[in-house]
Every structure is written in C-alpha cells, then in structure tokens.
Amino acid sequence: MTTNSITLAIAITGAVTGILGLIFNFLSTWRTFDRDRVKLKVVPKWAIFSHPVLGSQDTLCVEVTNLGFIPVTLSRVVFPIDGSNEELHFTPHPMSQEKLPKRLEPRESVTVYTEPDLVTSAPFGRVSSARAWTACGRKIDGTSPALKTVAARLRKGLPA
C-alpha cells in the first residue's frame, strides 16, 4: 500500500465515524428532551361493577396510564362535549376507591369509574372522547370503540 491509499482510508474512516457520532448525538439529545415530557394514555372502557349485596352494575370507566418517565399528578377526568368548550364532570363511583388528585409514577395507571346513570344523561350523547387534566394544566384526550358505541346509541335514542 502506498501512503496515499493509507491516507485516503484513514480520511474515509474518520468521516464515517464523525457522521455516525453526529447522528447518535442528535438521537441522544432528542431522547433526553422526549423523556421529560408528560405522556398520558387515556382510554374510556366499559366496566361491570360486581358487589355481593348490591348486585352488578354496568358503568363506564376511564383508564389513565402514565407512559412517561416523570411522575404526573392527575387532577381530574372529564368528558368534553363536542362543539362547545363545556365539559361533562361526574362524581366517581361510590364503590371505587380512587380519589383525585392522584400522583401517577412512571408506568403506573389509575382507573376512574363513573356513576351508572351518567351514560343515560342527555349531554352524554354529544361526547366523543375522555379528557384527563394534569395538575400543571395539560389536557390529554383519548377515545375508544366502547365510548363511541355508547354515545352513538344515545344519539339514536337507544338505551346505552
């Protein structure tokens, strides 16, 4: 090998390693910024409460999961009414033990159950998502086929 070919090989190796280092540095910076964000998953679900004395009740619940790496305080869970700035607030189910506000550690979830008569109320027909509010004022919306089905049945005048 001549000195020119050795110099060329070293230059190409240096350029490739420099470009790879730059790409990995950008990825590491993006990941650092992304870890410090509030990330919640909000999923409305259909639930059945079973009690030995009271029997069973069909009700709607909202599961909120903290997908981020920082703790988040969940302050309230509501149903926004479509076409307006109003929200449908509800009293949590009396048999449920969850009280808000609640601190969610990373990868932790909480389920807030609604009263059974909420899904038969008139404003619930105009709901298409559930909304979770954090103590810092962030709002995260989520929907599911269960919620869409219940709201569509109410809009058609059918029982939930």
CSV table of C-alpha atoms in Angstrom, one decimal:
chain,number,residue,atom,x,y,z
A,1,MET,CA,0.0,0.0,0.0
A,2,THR,CA,1.1,3.5,-0.8
A,3,THR,CA,0.9,6.4,1.6
A,4,ASN,CA,-1.8,8.0,-0.5
A,5,SER,CA,-4.1,5.0,-0.2
A,6,ILE,CA,-3.5,4.7,3.6
A,7,THR,CA,-4.2,8.5,4.0
A,8,LEU,CA,-7.4,8.0,1.9
A,9,ALA,CA,-8.6,5.1,4.1
A,10,ILE,CA,-7.9,7.0,7.3
A,11,ALA,CA,-9.8,10.0,5.9
A,12,ILE,CA,-12.8,7.9,4.9
A,13,THR,CA,-12.9,6.1,8.3
A,14,GLY,CA,-12.7,9.5,10.1
A,15,ALA,CA,-15.5,10.9,8.0
A,16,VAL,CA,-17.8,7.9,8.6
A,17,THR,CA,-17.2,7.9,12.3
A,18,GLY,CA,-17.7,11.6,12.5
A,19,ILE,CA,-21.1,11.4,10.7
A,20,LEU,CA,-22.2,8.4,12.9
A,21,GLY,CA,-21.2,10.3,16.0
A,22,LEU,CA,-23.2,13.4,14.9
A,23,ILE,CA,-26.3,11.2,14.2
A,24,PHE,CA,-26.0,9.4,17.6
A,25,ASN,CA,-25.6,12.8,19.3
A,26,PHE,CA,-28.8,14.1,17.8
A,27,LEU,CA,-30.7,11.0,18.7
A,28,SER,CA,-29.4,11.2,22.3
A,29,THR,CA,-30.4,14.9,22.6
A,30,TRP,CA,-33.9,14.2,21.2
A,31,ARG,CA,-34.3,11.3,23.6
A,32,THR,CA,-33.3,13.5,26.6
A,33,PHE,CA,-35.9,16.1,25.7
A,34,ASP,CA,-38.5,13.4,25.0
A,35,ARG,CA,-38.1,11.8,28.4
A,36,ASP,CA,-39.1,15.0,30.2
A,37,ARG,CA,-42.5,15.3,28.5
A,38,VAL,CA,-45.8,14.5,30.1
A,39,LYS,CA,-47.2,11.4,28.2
A,40,LEU,CA,-50.6,10.0,29.3
A,41,LYS,CA,-52.7,7.4,27.6
A,42,VAL,CA,-56.5,8.0,28.2
A,43,VAL,CA,-58.8,5.0,27.4
A,44,PRO,CA,-62.5,5.0,28.1
A,45,LYS,CA,-63.7,1.5,28.8
A,46,TRP,CA,-67.0,-0.4,29.6
A,47,ALA,CA,-66.9,-2.0,33.1
A,48,ILE,CA,-69.1,-4.1,35.2
A,49,PHE,CA,-69.1,-3.5,39.0
A,50,SER,CA,-70.0,-6.6,41.0
A,51,HIS,CA,-71.0,-6.3,44.6
A,52,PRO,CA,-72.2,-9.3,46.8
A,53,VAL,CA,-75.1,-7.3,48.2
A,54,LEU,CA,-75.9,-4.6,45.6
A,55,GLY,CA,-75.5,-6.9,42.6
A,56,SER,CA,-73.8,-5.9,39.4
A,57,GLN,CA,-73.9,-2.6,37.6
A,58,ASP,CA,-72.7,-1.6,34.1
A,59,THR,CA,-70.7,1.5,34.1
A,60,LEU,CA,-68.2,3.5,32.1
A,61,CYS,CA,-64.6,4.0,33.3
A,62,VAL,CA,-61.6,5.9,32.1
A,63,GLU,CA,-58.1,4.3,32.5
A,64,VAL,CA,-55.3,6.8,32.6
A,65,THR,CA,-51.7,5.5,32.2
A,66,ASN,CA,-48.5,7.5,32.7
A,67,LEU,CA,-46.3,6.4,29.7
A,68,GLY,CA,-43.6,9.0,30.5
A,69,PHE,CA,-40.5,8.8,32.7
A,70,ILE,CA,-41.6,11.6,35.1
A,71,PRO,CA,-44.3,11.5,37.8
A,72,VAL,CA,-47.5,13.2,36.9
A,73,THR,CA,-50.4,14.4,39.1
A,74,LEU,CA,-53.8,13.7,37.6
A,75,SER,CA,-56.2,16.4,38.8
A,76,ARG,CA,-59.4,15.5,37.1
A,77,VAL,CA,-61.1,13.3,34.4
A,78,VAL,CA,-64.0,14.7,32.4
A,79,PHE,CA,-65.8,14.1,29.1
A,80,PRO,CA,-65.6,17.1,26.8
A,81,ILE,CA,-68.9,18.0,25.0
A,82,ASP,CA,-68.4,18.2,21.2
A,83,GLY,CA,-69.0,21.6,19.6
A,84,SER,CA,-68.5,23.6,22.8
A,85,ASN,CA,-66.0,24.4,25.5
A,86,GLU,CA,-68.1,22.7,28.1
A,87,GLU,CA,-67.1,19.5,29.9
A,88,LEU,CA,-69.2,16.9,31.5
A,89,HIS,CA,-68.0,16.4,35.0
A,90,PHE,CA,-69.0,13.4,37.0
A,91,THR,CA,-68.9,12.1,40.5
A,92,PRO,CA,-66.7,9.0,40.8
A,93,HIS,CA,-68.5,5.7,41.5
A,94,PRO,CA,-69.0,5.3,45.3
A,95,MET,CA,-67.7,1.7,45.3
A,96,SER,CA,-64.4,2.9,43.7
A,97,GLN,CA,-61.6,3.8,46.0
A,98,GLU,CA,-59.8,6.2,43.7
A,99,LYS,CA,-59.7,9.9,44.8
A,100,LEU,CA,-58.4,12.7,42.6
A,101,PRO,CA,-55.9,14.4,42.5
A,102,LYS,CA,-53.7,11.3,42.3
A,103,ARG,CA,-49.9,11.1,41.7
A,104,LEU,CA,-49.0,8.7,38.9
A,105,GLU,CA,-45.5,7.4,39.0
A,106,PRO,CA,-43.9,6.3,35.7
A,107,ARG,CA,-45.7,3.4,34.1
A,108,GLU,CA,-48.5,3.5,36.7
A,109,SER,CA,-52.2,3.7,35.8
A,110,VAL,CA,-55.4,4.6,37.6
A,111,THR,CA,-59.0,3.8,36.6
A,112,VAL,CA,-61.8,6.3,37.4
A,113,TYR,CA,-65.3,4.7,37.3
A,114,THR,CA,-68.4,6.8,36.6
A,115,GLU,CA,-71.8,6.6,38.1
A,116,PRO,CA,-74.0,4.2,36.1
A,117,ASP,CA,-76.6,6.9,35.3
A,118,LEU,CA,-74.0,9.1,33.6
A,119,VAL,CA,-74.3,7.3,30.2
A,120,THR,CA,-78.0,7.8,30.1
A,121,SER,CA,-77.8,11.6,30.6
A,122,ALA,CA,-78.7,13.8,27.6
A,123,PRO,CA,-75.4,15.6,27.3
A,124,PHE,CA,-73.5,12.3,27.1
A,125,GLY,CA,-74.8,11.8,23.6
A,126,ARG,CA,-72.6,14.7,22.4
A,127,VAL,CA,-69.4,13.2,23.9
A,128,SER,CA,-66.8,11.6,21.7
A,129,SER,CA,-63.7,11.4,24.0
A,130,ALA,CA,-62.5,11.4,27.5
A,131,ARG,CA,-60.1,14.0,28.9
A,132,ALA,CA,-57.5,13.9,31.6
A,133,TRP,CA,-56.2,17.1,33.2
A,134,THR,CA,-52.9,17.2,35.0
A,135,ALA,CA,-52.0,19.5,37.9
A,136,CYS,CA,-49.8,21.5,35.6
A,137,GLY,CA,-52.7,22.3,33.3
A,138,ARG,CA,-52.0,19.8,30.4
A,139,LYS,CA,-55.0,18.1,28.9
A,140,ILE,CA,-54.9,14.8,27.1
A,141,ASP,CA,-57.8,13.3,25.2
A,142,GLY,CA,-58.5,9.7,24.4
A,143,THR,CA,-61.2,7.7,22.9
A,144,SER,CA,-62.2,4.1,22.3
A,145,PRO,CA,-64.8,2.0,20.4
A,146,ALA,CA,-66.7,1.5,23.7
A,147,LEU,CA,-67.2,5.2,24.2
A,148,LYS,CA,-68.1,5.8,20.6
A,149,THR,CA,-70.7,2.9,20.7
A,150,VAL,CA,-72.4,4.2,23.8
A,151,ALA,CA,-72.6,7.8,22.5
A,152,ALA,CA,-73.9,6.7,19.1
A,153,ARG,CA,-76.6,4.6,20.8
A,154,LEU,CA,-77.7,7.6,22.9
A,155,ARG,CA,-77.8,9.9,19.8
A,156,LYS,CA,-80.1,7.3,18.1
A,157,GLY,CA,-82.4,7.2,21.2
A,158,LEU,CA,-81.5,3.6,22.1
A,159,PRO,CA,-80.6,2.6,25.6
A,160,ALA,CA,-76.9,2.6,26.4
